[in-house]
């Protein structure tokens, strides 16, 4: 069973704080993703990593950075938290097949509900 | 810009009925199609995957794909209250990154 874990289920931070969200997967997946999910807006991709130390911006990277020093771990960093970053943050991983009709489903962690006051 | 459209709902069906969830997509190069279920307060989990035209059945779930019309649907037969959730459609082309729809909320009432 693939397991994706996230460091916290709930987090409350103050405006301006630096926030670290950690994600670990145990199935040797190549790809890891960070999303945020807000009511009515669905899942929005923040960053994506296809290999150690490799990253690509998603649809909403502003205000965020990421780090992938080891294959199993993908960290999301909020450099200076703001109230509009209050959201549910979901980490996901996938094997990494980009070819024709590949199943390559995403496995999601339990999510971190972040509140920025 | 790749787009995946779903009716946000809520779709309300009585217990035992067939629930029909629809999804349209804009990228004709899309090759893989996924349905995820997300219970309130939980994370999405995959329930169906399809890549060829036609129907694919798994228990009470049937995924239908029509690439010419660019839609994919999910049928849930004999709907149960435990099926009440948000259903996310995801579409992937040749890249690693899927495009998700915003989801359809399904309510199955006793």
Coordinates of N, CA and C in Angstrom, one line a residue:
Chain A
X1 N 0.8 -1.2 0.0 CA 0.0 0.0 0.0 C 0.9 1.2 0.0
X2 N 0.6 2.1 -1.0 CA 1.3 3.4 -1.0 C 0.8 4.2 0.2
X3 N 1.8 4.8 0.8 CA 1.4 5.7 1.9 C 2.1 7.1 1.7
X4 N 1.3 8.1 1.7 CA 1.8 9.5 1.7 C 1.4 10.1 3.0
X5 N 2.4 10.6 3.7 CA 2.1 11.3 5.0 C 2.5 12.7 4.9
X6 N 1.8 13.5 5.7 CA 2.0 14.9 5.8 C 2.3 15.2 7.3
X7 N 3.1 16.2 7.5 CA 3.6 16.4 8.9 C 2.6 16.9 9.9
X8 N 1.6 17.6 9.4 CA 0.6 18.1 10.4 C -0.8 18.0 9.7
X9 N -1.9 17.7 10.5 CA -3.2 17.7 10.0 C -3.8 19.2 10.1
X10 N -3.4 19.8 11.2 CA -3.9 21.2 11.4 C -2.7 22.1 11.8
X11 N -2.7 23.3 11.3 CA -1.6 24.2 11.6 C -2.2 25.6 11.7
X12 N -1.8 26.3 12.7 CA -2.2 27.7 12.8 C -0.9 28.6 13.0
X13 N -0.8 29.6 12.1 CA 0.4 30.4 12.0 C 0.0 31.9 12.0
X14 N 1.0 32.7 12.3 CA 0.7 34.2 12.2 C 1.2 34.7 10.9
X15 N 0.6 35.8 10.5 CA 1.0 36.5 9.3 C 2.5 36.9 9.4
X16 N 3.2 36.6 8.3 CA 4.7 36.9 8.3 C 5.6 35.8 8.7
X17 N 5.0 34.7 9.3 CA 5.8 33.6 9.7 C 6.3 32.8 8.5
X18 N 7.4 32.1 8.7 CA 7.8 31.2 7.6 C 7.3 29.8 8.0
X19 N 6.6 29.2 7.1 CA 5.9 27.9 7.4 C 6.5 26.8 6.5
X20 N 6.7 25.6 7.1 CA 7.2 24.5 6.4 C 6.1 23.4 6.5
X21 N 5.7 22.9 5.3 CA 4.9 21.7 5.3 C 5.7 20.6 4.6
X22 N 5.7 19.4 5.4 CA 6.5 18.3 4.9 C 5.6 17.2 4.4
X23 N 6.1 16.5 3.4 CA 5.4 15.4 2.8 C 6.4 14.2 2.5
X24 N 6.0 13.0 2.9 CA 6.9 11.9 2.7 C 6.1 10.7 2.1
X25 N 6.6 10.1 1.0 CA 6.0 8.9 0.4 C 6.9 7.8 0.5
X26 N 6.4 6.6 0.7 CA 7.2 5.4 0.9 C 7.2 4.4 -0.2
X27 N 6.8 4.8 -1.4 CA 6.8 3.8 -2.5 C 7.7 4.1 -3.7
X28 N 8.8 4.9 -3.4 CA 9.8 5.2 -4.4 C 9.2 5.8 -5.6
X29 N 8.2 6.7 -5.5 CA 7.6 7.4 -6.6 C 8.5 8.5 -7.1
X30 N 8.5 8.7 -8.4 CA 9.4 9.7 -9.0 C 8.8 11.1 -8.8
X31 N 7.5 11.2 -9.0 CA 6.8 12.5 -9.0 C 6.1 12.8 -7.7
X32 N 6.2 14.1 -7.3 CA 5.5 14.6 -6.1 C 4.9 15.9 -6.4
X33 N 3.8 16.2 -5.8 CA 3.0 17.4 -6.1 C 2.6 18.1 -4.8
X34 N 2.4 19.4 -4.9 CA 1.8 20.1 -3.9 C 0.6 20.9 -4.5
X35 N -0.6 20.7 -3.9 CA -1.8 21.4 -4.3 C -2.4 22.2 -3.1
X36 N -3.2 23.2 -3.4 CA -4.1 23.7 -2.4 C -5.5 23.6 -2.9
X37 N -6.4 23.4 -1.9 CA -7.8 23.1 -2.3 C -8.7 24.1 -1.5
X38 N -9.4 24.9 -2.2 CA -10.3 25.9 -1.6 C -11.7 25.7 -2.2
X39 N -12.7 25.9 -1.3 CA -14.1 25.7 -1.8 C -14.4 26.5 -3.1
X40 N -15.0 25.8 -4.0 CA -15.4 26.4 -5.3 C -14.3 26.5 -6.3
X41 N -13.0 26.4 -5.8 CA -11.9 26.5 -6.7 C -11.2 25.2 -7.1
X42 N -11.5 24.1 -6.4 CA -11.0 22.8 -6.7 C -9.5 22.7 -6.3
X43 N -8.8 21.8 -6.9 CA -7.4 21.5 -6.7 C -6.6 22.4 -7.6
X44 N -5.7 23.2 -7.0 CA -4.8 24.0 -7.8 C -3.3 23.6 -7.5
X45 N -2.6 23.4 -8.6 CA -1.2 22.9 -8.4 C -0.3 24.1 -8.1
X46 N 0.5 23.9 -7.0 CA 1.4 24.9 -6.6 C 2.8 24.6 -7.2
X47 N 3.3 23.4 -7.0 CA 4.6 23.0 -7.5 C 4.6 21.5 -7.8
X48 N 5.5 21.1 -8.6 CA 5.6 19.7 -9.0 C 7.1 19.4 -9.1
X49 N 7.4 18.2 -8.7 CA 8.8 17.7 -8.8 C 8.9 16.3 -9.4
X50 N 9.7 16.2 -10.4 CA 9.8 14.9 -11.1 C 11.1 14.2 -10.8
X51 N 11.9 14.7 -9.9 CA 13.2 14.1 -9.6 C 13.8 14.9 -8.4
X52 N 14.7 14.3 -7.7 CA 15.4 15.0 -6.6 C 16.0 16.3 -7.2
X53 N 15.8 17.3 -6.4 CA 16.3 18.6 -6.7 C 15.7 19.3 -8.0
X54 N 14.7 18.6 -8.6 CA 14.1 19.1 -9.8 C 12.7 19.6 -9.4
X55 N 12.3 20.7 -9.9 CA 11.0 21.3 -9.6 C 10.4 22.1 -10.8
X56 N 9.1 22.2 -10.8 CA 8.5 23.0 -11.8 C 7.3 23.8 -11.2
X57 N 7.2 25.0 -11.6 CA 6.1 25.8 -11.1 C 4.7 25.2 -11.6
X58 N 3.7 25.3 -10.7 CA 2.4 24.9 -11.2 C 1.6 26.2 -11.6
X59 N 0.3 26.2 -11.3 CA -0.5 27.3 -11.7 C -0.5 28.5 -10.7
X60 N -0.1 28.2 -9.4 CA -0.1 29.3 -8.4 C 1.1 29.3 -7.5
X61 N 2.3 29.4 -8.1 CA 3.5 29.3 -7.3 C 3.9 30.5 -6.4
X62 N 3.2 31.7 -6.7 CA 3.6 32.9 -6.0 C 3.4 32.8 -4.5
X63 N 4.5 33.1 -3.8 CA 4.4 33.1 -2.3 C 4.9 31.8 -1.7
X64 N 5.2 30.8 -2.6 CA 5.6 29.5 -2.2 C 7.0 29.1 -2.8
X65 N 7.7 28.2 -2.1 CA 8.8 27.6 -2.7 C 8.8 26.1 -2.2
X66 N 9.6 25.3 -2.8 CA 9.7 23.9 -2.5 C 11.1 23.4 -2.4
X67 N 11.2 22.3 -1.8 CA 12.5 21.6 -1.7 C 12.4 20.1 -1.8
X68 N 13.2 19.5 -2.6 CA 13.2 18.0 -2.7 C 14.7 17.6 -2.7
X69 N 15.2 17.4 -1.5 CA 16.6 16.9 -1.3 C 16.7 15.4 -1.3
X70 N 15.6 14.7 -1.0 CA 15.6 13.3 -1.1 C 14.4 12.8 -1.8
X71 N 14.4 11.7 -2.5 CA 13.4 11.2 -3.3 C 12.0 11.1 -2.6
X72 N 12.1 10.7 -1.4 CA 10.8 10.4 -0.7 C 10.2 11.6 0.0
X73 N 10.9 12.8 0.0 CA 10.4 13.9 0.8 C 10.3 15.2 -0.1
X74 N 9.2 15.8 0.1 CA 8.9 17.0 -0.7 C 8.3 18.1 0.2
X75 N 9.0 19.2 0.4 CA 8.6 20.2 1.3 C 8.1 21.4 0.6
X76 N 7.0 22.0 1.2 CA 6.4 23.2 0.7 C 6.7 24.3 1.8
X77 N 7.2 25.4 1.3 CA 7.6 26.5 2.2 C 6.8 27.8 1.8
X78 N 6.2 28.3 2.9 CA 5.6 29.6 2.7 C 6.6 30.6 3.3
X79 N 7.2 31.4 2.5 CA 8.3 32.3 2.9 C 7.8 33.3 4.0
X80 N 6.6 33.9 3.7 CA 6.1 34.9 4.7 C 4.6 34.7 4.6
X81 N 4.0 33.9 5.5 CA 2.6 33.5 5.4 C 1.7 34.7 5.4
X82 N 0.7 34.6 4.6 CA -0.4 35.7 4.5 C -1.7 35.1 4.7
X83 N -2.7 35.9 5.1 CA -4.0 35.3 5.4 C -4.7 34.7 4.1
X84 N -4.3 35.1 2.9 CA -4.9 34.5 1.7 C -4.2 33.1 1.4
X85 N -3.3 32.7 2.3 CA -2.8 31.4 2.1 C -3.4 30.4 3.1
X86 N -4.4 30.8 3.8 CA -5.3 29.9 4.6 C -6.0 29.0 3.6
X87 N -5.8 27.7 3.8 CA -6.3 26.7 2.9 C -6.0 25.3 3.3
X88 N -6.5 24.3 2.6 CA -6.2 22.9 2.7 C -5.0 22.6 1.7
X89 N -3.9 22.1 2.2 CA -2.8 21.8 1.4 C -2.7 20.3 1.3
X90 N -2.6 19.8 0.0 CA -2.6 18.4 -0.2 C -1.3 18.0 -1.0
X91 N -0.6 17.0 -0.5 CA 0.6 16.5 -1.2 C 0.1 15.2 -1.9
X92 N 0.7 15.0 -3.1 CA 0.4 13.8 -3.8 C 1.7 13.2 -4.4
X93 N 1.7 11.9 -4.7 CA 2.9 11.3 -5.4 C 2.3 10.4 -6.5
X94 N 3.2 10.2 -7.5 CA 2.8 9.2 -8.6 C 4.1 8.6 -9.1
X95 N 3.9 7.4 -9.7 CA 5.1 6.6 -10.2 C 5.9 7.4 -11.2
X96 N 5.3 8.1 -12.1 CA 6.0 8.9 -13.1 C 6.0 8.4 -14.5
X97 N 4.9 7.9 -15.0 CA 4.8 7.5 -16.4 C 4.1 8.6 -17.2
X98 N 4.8 9.1 -18.2 CA 4.2 10.2 -19.0 C 3.8 9.7 -20.3
X99 N 3.8 8.4 -20.5 CA 3.5 7.9 -21.9 C 2.1 7.7 -22.1
X100 N 1.8 7.1 -23.3 CA 0.5 6.9 -23.8 C -0.4 6.1 -22.8
X101 N -1.6 6.7 -22.5 CA -2.6 5.9 -21.7 C -2.0 5.3 -20.5
X102 N -1.1 6.0 -19.8 CA -0.5 5.5 -18.6 C -1.5 5.7 -17.4
X103 N -1.6 4.7 -16.6 CA -2.5 4.8 -15.4 C -1.9 5.9 -14.5
X104 N -0.7 5.8 -14.0 CA 0.0 6.8 -13.3 C -0.9 7.7 -12.4
X105 N -1.7 7.0 -11.6 CA -2.6 7.7 -10.7 C -1.9 8.5 -9.6
X106 N -2.5 9.4 -9.0 CA -1.9 10.1 -7.9 C -2.4 9.6 -6.6
X107 N -1.5 9.5 -5.6 CA -1.8 9.1 -4.3 C -1.7 10.3 -3.4
X108 N -2.7 10.6 -2.6 CA -2.8 11.8 -1.9 C -2.5 11.6 -0.4
X109 N -1.8 12.5 0.2 CA -1.7 12.5 1.7 C -3.0 13.0 2.3
X110 N -3.1 12.9 3.7 CA -4.3 13.3 4.4 C -4.6 14.8 4.4
X111 N -3.6 15.6 4.0 CA -3.9 17.0 3.9 C -3.5 17.8 5.2
X112 N -3.1 19.0 5.0 CA -2.8 19.9 6.2 C -3.7 21.1 6.0
X113 N -4.6 21.3 7.0 CA -5.4 22.5 7.0 C -4.7 23.6 7.7
X114 N -4.2 24.6 7.0 CA -3.4 25.7 7.5 C -4.3 26.9 7.6
X115 N -4.2 27.5 8.8 CA -4.9 28.8 9.1 C -3.8 29.8 9.4
X116 N -3.9 31.0 8.7 CA -2.9 32.0 8.9 C -3.7 33.2 9.5
X117 N -3.4 33.6 10.7 CA -4.1 34.7 11.4 C -3.4 36.0 11.3
Chain B
X1 N -4.7 26.7 -22.7 CA -5.1 26.3 -21.3 C -6.0 25.1 -21.3
X2 N -5.5 24.0 -20.7 CA -6.3 22.8 -20.7 C -7.4 23.0 -19.6
X3 N -8.7 22.6 -20.0 CA -9.8 22.8 -19.1 C -10.5 21.4 -18.9
X4 N -11.0 21.2 -17.7 CA -11.8 20.1 -17.4 C -13.0 20.6 -16.7
X5 N -14.2 20.4 -17.2 CA -15.4 21.0 -16.7 C -16.3 19.9 -16.1
X6 N -16.8 20.3 -14.9 CA -17.8 19.4 -14.2 C -18.9 20.3 -13.6
X7 N -20.1 19.8 -13.6 CA -21.2 20.5 -12.9 C -20.9 20.4 -11.4
X8 N -20.9 21.5 -10.7 CA -20.6 21.5 -9.3 C -21.6 20.8 -8.4
X9 N -22.9 20.8 -8.9 CA -24.0 20.2 -8.2 C -24.5 21.1 -7.1
X10 N -25.1 20.5 -6.0 CA -25.1 19.1 -5.7 C -26.1 18.3 -6.6
X11 N -25.6 17.1 -6.9 CA -26.5 16.1 -7.5 C -27.1 15.3 -6.4
X12 N -28.5 15.3 -6.3 CA -29.1 14.6 -5.3 C -29.9 13.4 -5.9
X13 N -29.7 12.2 -5.4 CA -30.4 11.0 -5.9 C -30.9 10.2 -4.7
X14 N -32.0 9.5 -4.9 CA -32.4 8.6 -3.8 C -31.6 7.3 -3.8
X15 N -31.6 6.8 -2.6 CA -30.9 5.5 -2.4 C -31.4 4.4 -3.4
X16 N -30.5 3.7 -4.0 CA -30.8 2.7 -4.9 C -30.9 3.1 -6.4
X17 N -30.9 4.4 -6.6 CA -30.9 5.0 -8.0 C -29.6 5.0 -8.6
X18 N -29.5 5.3 -9.9 CA -28.3 5.4 -10.6 C -27.9 6.9 -10.6
X19 N -26.7 7.2 -10.2 CA -26.1 8.5 -10.2 C -25.2 8.6 -11.4
X20 N -25.4 9.7 -12.2 CA -24.6 10.0 -13.4 C -23.9 11.2 -13.3
X21 N -22.5 11.1 -13.3 CA -21.7 12.3 -13.2 C -20.9 12.5 -14.5
X22 N -20.9 13.7 -14.9 CA -20.3 14.0 -16.2 C -19.1 15.0 -16.2
X23 N -18.2 14.8 -17.2 CA -17.0 15.6 -17.2 C -16.7 15.9 -18.7
X24 N -16.4 17.1 -19.1 CA -15.9 17.4 -20.4 C -14.5 18.0 -20.3
X25 N -13.7 17.8 -21.4 CA -12.4 18.3 -21.4 C -12.0 18.9 -22.7
X26 N -11.1 19.8 -22.7 CA -10.8 20.6 -23.9 C -9.6 20.1 -24.7
X27 N -8.7 19.4 -24.1 CA -7.4 19.0 -24.8 C -7.7 17.7 -25.6
X28 N -7.7 17.7 -26.9 CA -7.9 16.5 -27.7 C -6.8 15.5 -27.6
X29 N -5.6 15.9 -27.1 CA -4.5 15.0 -26.9 C -4.6 14.2 -25.6
X30 N -5.6 14.4 -24.8 CA -5.7 13.7 -23.5 C -5.8 12.2 -23.8
X31 N -5.1 11.5 -22.9 CA -5.0 10.0 -23.1 C -5.5 9.2 -21.9
X32 N -5.4 9.8 -20.7 CA -5.8 9.0 -19.5 C -6.8 9.8 -18.7
X33 N -7.8 9.1 -18.2 CA -8.9 9.7 -17.5 C -9.2 9.0 -16.2
X34 N -9.3 9.8 -15.2 CA -9.4 9.3 -13.8 C -10.7 9.9 -13.1
X35 N -11.3 9.1 -12.3 CA -12.3 9.6 -11.3 C -11.8 9.3 -9.9
X36 N -11.8 10.4 -9.1 CA -11.4 10.3 -7.7 C -12.6 10.6 -6.9
X37 N -12.7 10.0 -5.8 CA -13.8 10.3 -4.8 C -13.2 11.0 -3.6
X38 N -13.8 12.1 -3.1 CA -13.3 12.8 -2.0 C -14.4 13.0 -1.0
X39 N -14.3 12.3 0.2 CA -15.2 12.5 1.3 C -14.9 13.8 2.0
X40 N -15.9 14.4 2.6 CA -15.7 15.7 3.3 C -14.6 15.6 4.3
X41 N -13.6 16.5 4.2 CA -12.6 16.5 5.2 C -11.5 15.5 4.9
X42 N -11.6 14.8 3.8 CA -10.6 13.8 3.5 C -9.9 14.1 2.2
X43 N -8.9 13.3 1.8 CA -8.2 13.6 0.6 C -8.8 12.7 -0.5
X44 N -8.5 13.0 -1.8 CA -9.1 12.3 -2.9 C -8.5 10.9 -3.0
X45 N -9.3 9.9 -3.4 CA -8.8 8.6 -3.7 C -9.3 8.1 -5.0
X46 N -8.5 7.4 -5.8 CA -8.9 6.9 -7.1 C -9.9 5.8 -7.0
X47 N -11.0 6.0 -7.9 CA -12.0 4.9 -7.9 C -12.1 4.3 -9.3
X48 N -11.8 5.0 -10.4 CA -11.8 4.5 -11.7 C -10.8 5.1 -12.6
X49 N -10.2 4.4 -13.5 CA -9.3 4.8 -14.5 C -9.7 4.3 -15.9
X50 N -9.7 5.1 -16.9 CA -10.1 4.6 -18.2 C -9.2 5.3 -19.3
X51 N -8.9 4.6 -20.4 CA -8.1 5.2 -21.4 C -8.6 4.9 -22.8
X52 N -9.5 4.0 -23.0 CA -10.0 3.7 -24.3 C -11.5 4.0 -24.4
X53 N -11.9 4.3 -25.6 CA -13.4 4.6 -25.8 C -14.2 3.4 -25.3
X54 N -15.4 3.8 -24.8 CA -16.3 2.7 -24.4 C -16.6 2.8 -22.9
X55 N -17.0 1.6 -22.4 CA -17.4 1.5 -21.0 C -16.3 0.6 -20.2
X56 N -16.1 1.0 -19.0 CA -15.3 0.1 -18.1 C -16.1 0.0 -16.8
X57 N -16.3 -1.3 -16.4 CA -17.1 -1.5 -15.2 C -16.2 -2.1 -14.1
X58 N -16.5 -1.6 -12.9 CA -15.9 -2.1 -11.7 C -16.9 -2.1 -10.5
X59 N -17.5 -3.2 -10.3 CA -18.5 -3.3 -9.3 C -19.7 -2.4 -9.6
X60 N -20.1 -1.5 -8.7 CA -21.2 -0.7 -9.0 C -20.9 0.6 -9.9
X61 N -19.6 0.7 -10.2 CA -19.1 1.9 -10.9 C -18.9 1.5 -12.4
X62 N -19.3 2.4 -13.3 CA -19.0 2.3 -14.7 C -18.5 3.6 -15.2
X63 N -17.3 3.6 -15.8 CA -16.8 4.8 -16.4 C -17.0 4.7 -17.9
X64 N -17.4 5.8 -18.5 CA -17.7 5.8 -20.0 C -16.8 6.9 -20.6
X65 N -16.2 6.6 -21.7 CA -15.3 7.5 -22.4 C -15.7 7.7 -23.8
X66 N -15.8 8.9 -24.3 CA -16.1 9.2 -25.7 C -15.1 10.3 -26.1
X67 N -14.0 9.9 -26.7 CA -13.0 10.9 -27.1 C -13.4 11.8 -28.2
X68 N -14.3 11.3 -29.1 CA -14.7 12.2 -30.2 C -15.5 13.4 -29.7
X69 N -16.3 13.1 -28.6 CA -17.1 14.2 -28.0 C -16.5 14.8 -26.8
X70 N -15.3 14.3 -26.5 CA -14.5 14.8 -25.4 C -15.3 14.9 -24.1
X71 N -15.8 13.7 -23.7 CA -16.4 13.6 -22.4 C -16.2 12.3 -21.8
X72 N -16.2 12.3 -20.5 CA -16.0 11.1 -19.7 C -17.1 11.1 -18.6
X73 N -17.7 10.0 -18.3 CA -18.8 10.0 -17.3 C -18.5 8.9 -16.3
X74 N -19.2 9.0 -15.2 CA -19.1 8.0 -14.1 C -20.6 7.7 -13.7
X75 N -20.9 6.4 -13.8 CA -22.2 6.0 -13.4 C -22.1 5.1 -12.1
X76 N -22.9 5.4 -11.1 CA -22.9 4.7 -9.9 C -24.3 4.0 -9.8
X77 N -24.3 2.7 -9.9 CA -25.5 2.0 -9.8 C -25.8 1.7 -8.3
X78 N -27.1 1.5 -8.0 CA -27.6 1.2 -6.7 C -26.9 2.1 -5.6
X79 N -27.0 3.4 -5.9 CA -26.4 4.4 -5.0 C -26.7 4.2 -3.5
X80 N -25.7 4.4 -2.7 CA -25.8 4.2 -1.3 C -25.5 5.6 -0.6
X81 N -26.0 5.8 0.6 CA -25.7 7.0 1.3 C -24.1 7.2 1.5
X82 N -23.4 6.0 1.6 CA -22.0 6.1 1.7 C -21.3 6.6 0.4
X83 N -22.0 6.7 -0.7 CA -21.4 7.2 -1.9 C -21.5 8.8 -1.9
X84 N -22.1 9.3 -0.9 CA -22.2 10.8 -0.8 C -20.8 11.4 -0.6
X85 N -20.3 12.2 -1.6 CA -19.0 12.7 -1.6 C -18.8 13.6 -2.8
X86 N -17.7 14.2 -2.9 CA -17.4 15.0 -4.1 C -16.5 14.1 -5.1
X87 N -16.9 14.1 -6.4 CA -16.2 13.3 -7.3 C -15.4 14.2 -8.3
X88 N -14.2 13.9 -8.3 CA -13.2 14.7 -9.2 C -12.9 14.0 -10.4
X89 N -13.0 14.7 -11.5 CA -12.6 14.1 -12.8 C -11.2 14.7 -13.1
X90 N -10.2 13.8 -13.5 CA -8.9 14.3 -13.9 C -8.5 13.7 -15.2
X91 N -7.8 14.5 -16.0 CA -7.5 14.2 -17.4 C -6.0 14.4 -17.6
X92 N -5.3 13.4 -18.2 CA -3.9 13.6 -18.4 C -3.5 13.3 -19.9
X93 N -2.6 14.1 -20.4 CA -2.1 13.9 -21.8 C -0.8 13.2 -21.7
X94 N 0.2 13.7 -22.4 CA 1.5 13.0 -22.4 C 2.4 13.5 -21.3
X95 N 2.0 14.4 -20.5 CA 2.9 14.9 -19.4 C 2.6 14.2 -18.1
X96 N 3.3 14.5 -17.1 CA 3.1 13.9 -15.8 C 2.0 14.5 -15.0
X97 N 1.5 15.7 -15.5 CA 0.6 16.5 -14.6 C -0.8 16.4 -15.1
X98 N -1.7 15.9 -14.3 CA -3.1 15.8 -14.7 C -3.8 17.2 -14.5
X99 N -4.9 17.4 -15.2 CA -5.7 18.5 -15.0 C -7.0 18.1 -14.3
X100 N -7.3 18.7 -13.2 CA -8.5 18.3 -12.4 C -9.7 19.2 -12.7
X101 N -10.9 18.6 -12.7 CA -12.1 19.4 -12.7 C -12.3 19.9 -11.2
X102 N -13.3 20.8 -11.0 CA -13.6 21.3 -9.7 C -14.4 20.3 -8.9
X103 N -14.9 19.3 -9.5 CA -15.7 18.3 -8.7 C -17.2 18.5 -8.7
X104 N -17.9 17.4 -8.6 CA -19.3 17.4 -8.5 C -19.7 16.8 -7.1
X105 N -20.5 17.5 -6.4 CA -21.0 17.0 -5.1 C -22.2 16.1 -5.3
X106 N -22.1 14.9 -4.8 CA -23.2 13.9 -4.9 C -23.8 13.7 -3.5
X107 N -25.1 13.7 -3.4 CA -25.8 13.4 -2.2 C -26.8 12.3 -2.4
X108 N -26.6 11.2 -1.7 CA -27.5 10.1 -1.8 C -28.4 10.1 -0.6
X109 N -29.7 10.3 -0.7 CA -30.6 10.4 0.4 C -31.4 9.1 0.6
X110 N -31.6 8.7 1.9 CA -32.3 7.4 2.1 C -33.7 7.5 1.7

